[in-house]
PDB file of C-alpha atoms in Angstrom:
ATOM      1  CA  GLN A   1       1.677   6.058  -2.672  1.00  0.00           C
ATOM      2  CA  VAL A   2       0.539   6.794  -6.241  1.00  0.00           C
ATOM      3  CA  GLN A   3      -2.261   4.902  -7.879  1.00  0.00           C
ATOM      4  CA  LEU A   4      -2.419   5.099 -11.608  1.00  0.00           C
ATOM      5  CA  VAL A   5      -5.909   4.667 -13.063  1.00  0.00           C
ATOM      6  CA  GLU A   6      -5.937   3.629 -16.699  1.00  0.00           C
ATOM      7  CA  SER A   7      -8.713   3.536 -19.218  1.00  0.00           C
ATOM      8  CA  GLY A   8      -9.141   2.869 -22.916  1.00  0.00           C
ATOM      9  CA  GLY A   9      -7.910   0.062 -24.968  1.00  0.00           C
ATOM     10  CA  GLY A  10     -10.005  -2.599 -26.758  1.00  0.00           C
ATOM     11  CA  LEU A  11     -10.289  -4.331 -30.045  1.00  0.00           C
ATOM     12  CA  VAL A  12      -9.626  -2.470 -33.341  1.00  0.00           C
ATOM     13  CA  GLN A  13      -8.902  -3.351 -36.912  1.00  0.00           C
ATOM     14  CA  ALA A  14      -5.497  -2.668 -38.437  1.00  0.00           C
ATOM     15  CA  GLY A  15      -5.228   0.930 -39.431  1.00  0.00           C
ATOM     16  CA  GLY A  16      -7.624   2.123 -36.811  1.00  0.00           C
ATOM     17  CA  SER A  17      -7.124   4.247 -33.726  1.00  0.00           C
ATOM     18  CA  LEU A  18      -7.379   3.960 -29.919  1.00  0.00           C
ATOM     19  CA  ARG A  19      -6.713   6.383 -27.062  1.00  0.00           C
ATOM     20  CA  LEU A  20      -5.437   5.372 -23.691  1.00  0.00           C
ATOM     21  CA  SER A  21      -5.750   7.483 -20.579  1.00  0.00           C
ATOM     22  CA  CYS A  22      -3.933   7.493 -17.239  1.00  0.00           C
ATOM     23  CA  ALA A  23      -4.529   9.488 -14.204  1.00  0.00           C
ATOM     24  CA  PRO A  24      -2.628   9.415 -10.875  1.00  0.00           C
ATOM     25  CA  SER A  25      -5.090   9.110  -8.035  1.00  0.00           C
ATOM     26  CA  GLY A  26      -4.682  11.965  -5.469  1.00  0.00           C
ATOM     27  CA  ARG A  27      -1.582  13.330  -7.119  1.00  0.00           C
ATOM     28  CA  THR A  28      -0.575  15.873  -9.811  1.00  0.00           C
ATOM     29  CA  VAL A  29       0.322  14.299 -13.039  1.00  0.00           C
ATOM     30  CA  SER A  30       2.726  17.205 -13.868  1.00  0.00           C
ATOM     31  CA  ASP A  31       4.944  16.261 -10.806  1.00  0.00           C
ATOM     32  CA  TYR A  32       6.074  13.008 -12.580  1.00  0.00           C
ATOM     33  CA  ALA A  33       7.629  11.735 -15.645  1.00  0.00           C
ATOM     34  CA  MET A  34       5.170   9.340 -17.216  1.00  0.00           C
ATOM     35  CA  GLY A  35       5.597   6.517 -19.543  1.00  0.00           C
ATOM     36  CA  TYR A  36       3.640   3.934 -21.477  1.00  0.00           C
ATOM     37  CA  PHE A  37       4.975   0.440 -21.752  1.00  0.00           C
ATOM     38  CA  ARG A  38       3.648  -2.559 -23.488  1.00  0.00           C
ATOM     39  CA  GLN A  39       3.986  -6.327 -23.102  1.00  0.00           C
ATOM     40  CA  ALA A  40       2.930  -8.938 -25.704  1.00  0.00           C
ATOM     41  CA  PRO A  41       2.510 -12.533 -24.730  1.00  0.00           C
ATOM     42  CA  GLY A  42       5.868 -14.283 -24.279  1.00  0.00           C
ATOM     43  CA  LYS A  43       7.787 -11.005 -24.572  1.00  0.00           C
ATOM     44  CA  GLU A  44       9.422  -8.594 -22.208  1.00  0.00           C
ATOM     45  CA  ARG A  45       7.811  -5.284 -21.266  1.00  0.00           C
ATOM     46  CA  GLU A  46       9.054  -2.590 -23.582  1.00  0.00           C
ATOM     47  CA  PHE A  47       9.052   1.160 -23.734  1.00  0.00           C
ATOM     48  CA  ALA A  48       6.470   2.768 -26.132  1.00  0.00           C
ATOM     49  CA  ALA A  49       6.297   6.439 -25.240  1.00  0.00           C
ATOM     50  CA  GLY A  50       7.136   8.842 -22.377  1.00  0.00           C
ATOM     51  CA  ILE A  51       6.658  12.462 -21.306  1.00  0.00           C
ATOM     52  CA  SER A  52       8.949  14.269 -19.010  1.00  0.00           C
ATOM     53  CA  TRP A  53       8.025  16.745 -16.275  1.00  0.00           C
ATOM     54  CA  SER A  54       8.929  19.597 -18.741  1.00  0.00           C
ATOM     55  CA  GLY A  55       6.845  18.104 -21.514  1.00  0.00           C
ATOM     56  CA  ASN A  56       9.478  16.540 -23.612  1.00  0.00           C
ATOM     57  CA  THR A  57       8.173  13.503 -25.421  1.00  0.00           C
ATOM     58  CA  TYR A  58       9.966  10.263 -26.360  1.00  0.00           C
ATOM     59  CA  TYR A  59       8.956   7.342 -28.579  1.00  0.00           C
ATOM     60  CA  ALA A  60      10.131   3.883 -29.524  1.00  0.00           C
ATOM     61  CA  ASP A  61      11.156   3.637 -33.124  1.00  0.00           C
ATOM     62  CA  SER A  62       8.395   1.095 -33.657  1.00  0.00           C
ATOM     63  CA  VAL A  63       5.631   3.682 -32.730  1.00  0.00           C
ATOM     64  CA  LYS A  64       7.264   6.915 -33.854  1.00  0.00           C
ATOM     65  CA  GLY A  65       4.945   8.875 -36.204  1.00  0.00           C
ATOM     66  CA  ARG A  66       1.896   6.730 -35.141  1.00  0.00           C
ATOM     67  CA  PHE A  67       1.603   7.228 -31.399  1.00  0.00           C
ATOM     68  CA  THR A  68       1.383  10.617 -29.581  1.00  0.00           C
ATOM     69  CA  ILE A  69       1.809  11.001 -25.828  1.00  0.00           C
ATOM     70  CA  SER A  70       0.403  14.160 -24.195  1.00  0.00           C
ATOM     71  CA  ARG A  71      -0.522  15.570 -20.832  1.00  0.00           C
ATOM     72  CA  ASP A  72      -3.506  17.646 -19.808  1.00  0.00           C
ATOM     73  CA  ASN A  73      -2.766  19.355 -16.654  1.00  0.00           C
ATOM     74  CA  ALA A  74      -6.266  20.687 -16.158  1.00  0.00           C
ATOM     75  CA  LYS A  75      -7.651  17.152 -16.341  1.00  0.00           C
ATOM     76  CA  ASN A  76      -4.645  15.663 -14.531  1.00  0.00           C
ATOM     77  CA  THR A  77      -4.388  13.017 -17.207  1.00  0.00           C
ATOM     78  CA  VAL A  78      -1.868  11.660 -19.598  1.00  0.00           C
ATOM     79  CA  TYR A  79      -3.062  10.311 -22.983  1.00  0.00           C
ATOM     80  CA  LEU A  80      -1.525   7.960 -25.472  1.00  0.00           C
ATOM     81  CA  GLN A  81      -3.189   8.426 -28.950  1.00  0.00           C
ATOM     82  CA  MET A  82      -2.481   5.504 -31.119  1.00  0.00           C
ATOM     83  CA  ASN A  83      -3.089   5.822 -34.846  1.00  0.00           C
ATOM     84  CA  SER A  84      -2.408   3.535 -37.820  1.00  0.00           C
ATOM     85  CA  LEU A  85      -2.490   0.585 -35.478  1.00  0.00           C
ATOM     86  CA  LYS A  86      -0.828  -2.667 -36.655  1.00  0.00           C
ATOM     87  CA  PRO A  87      -1.343  -6.290 -35.445  1.00  0.00           C
ATOM     88  CA  GLU A  88       2.132  -6.148 -33.880  1.00  0.00           C
ATOM     89  CA  ASP A  89       0.986  -3.364 -31.611  1.00  0.00           C
ATOM     90  CA  THR A  90      -1.220  -5.977 -29.833  1.00  0.00           C
ATOM     91  CA  ALA A  91      -0.202  -6.109 -26.176  1.00  0.00           C
ATOM     92  CA  VAL A  92      -1.148  -5.139 -22.692  1.00  0.00           C
ATOM     93  CA  TYR A  93      -0.325  -1.423 -22.276  1.00  0.00           C
ATOM     94  CA  TYR A  94       0.867  -0.115 -18.930  1.00  0.00           C
ATOM     95  CA  CYS A  95       0.997   3.474 -17.673  1.00  0.00           C
ATOM     96  CA  ALA A  96       3.928   4.130 -15.397  1.00  0.00           C
ATOM     97  CA  ALA A  97       5.210   7.129 -13.313  1.00  0.00           C
ATOM     98  CA  ARG A  98       8.522   7.993 -11.698  1.00  0.00           C
ATOM     99  CA  THR A  99       9.272  10.843  -9.345  1.00  0.00           C
ATOM    100  CA  VAL A 100      12.524  11.661 -11.171  1.00  0.00           C
ATOM    101  CA  ARG A 101      11.311  14.157 -13.766  1.00  0.00           C
ATOM    102  CA  THR A 102      13.041  12.709 -16.799  1.00  0.00           C
ATOM    103  CA  VAL A 103      11.780   9.856 -18.910  1.00  0.00           C
ATOM    104  CA  ALA A 104      13.558   6.453 -18.605  1.00  0.00           C
ATOM    105  CA  PHE A 105      13.323   3.633 -21.121  1.00  0.00           C
ATOM    106  CA  ASP A 106      13.877   0.888 -18.620  1.00  0.00           C
ATOM    107  CA  PRO A 107      10.766  -0.247 -16.831  1.00  0.00           C
ATOM    108  CA  ARG A 108      12.727  -0.903 -13.674  1.00  0.00           C
ATOM    109  CA  SER A 109      13.138   2.877 -13.350  1.00  0.00           C
ATOM    110  CA  TYR A 110       9.437   3.355 -12.703  1.00  0.00           C
ATOM    111  CA  GLY A 111       8.041   2.930  -9.230  1.00  0.00           C
ATOM    112  CA  TYR A 112       4.336   3.251  -9.957  1.00  0.00           C
ATOM    113  CA  TRP A 113       2.268   1.217 -12.419  1.00  0.00           C
ATOM    114  CA  GLY A 114      -1.334   1.140 -13.699  1.00  0.00           C
ATOM    115  CA  GLN A 115      -3.327  -2.066 -13.848  1.00  0.00           C
ATOM    116  CA  GLY A 116      -2.763  -2.469 -17.596  1.00  0.00           C
ATOM    117  CA  THR A 117      -5.180  -2.405 -20.490  1.00  0.00           C
ATOM    118  CA  GLN A 118      -5.515  -4.855 -23.385  1.00  0.00           C
ATOM    119  CA  VAL A 119      -5.026  -3.546 -26.927  1.00  0.00           C
ATOM    120  CA  THR A 120      -5.857  -5.945 -29.647  1.00  0.00           C
ATOM    121  CA  VAL A 121      -5.339  -5.122 -33.335  1.00  0.00           C
ATOM    122  CA  SER A 122      -6.903  -7.549 -35.834  1.00  0.00           C
ATOM    123  CA  SER A 123      -5.547  -7.936 -39.336  1.00  0.00           C
TER     124      SER A 123
END
């Protein structure tokens, strides 16, 4: 069983930055494809960014050029750096992992989830 421990998030003004962190407890982050999803009130959970086992990165069009997902194998942690934040980025952000080493855009393809962290961007 994999437990994903998330940190980061908070309240920021539009144009600001935040960094989210996600670490699998007792497992090696490089063994998984990792993704960040987000869910705004009343909306479905949607893909934001992902990183494959080989290090390939993928982004939703809505965050491309503003968000960067990365993996630090030495710290066994995945990061989501979010810059130029907009009010529409406000959501609960979830870290997810799958044992298949490629990134998937459907949240149903991920078997492990973090507890979620709130990101609020004020205008």
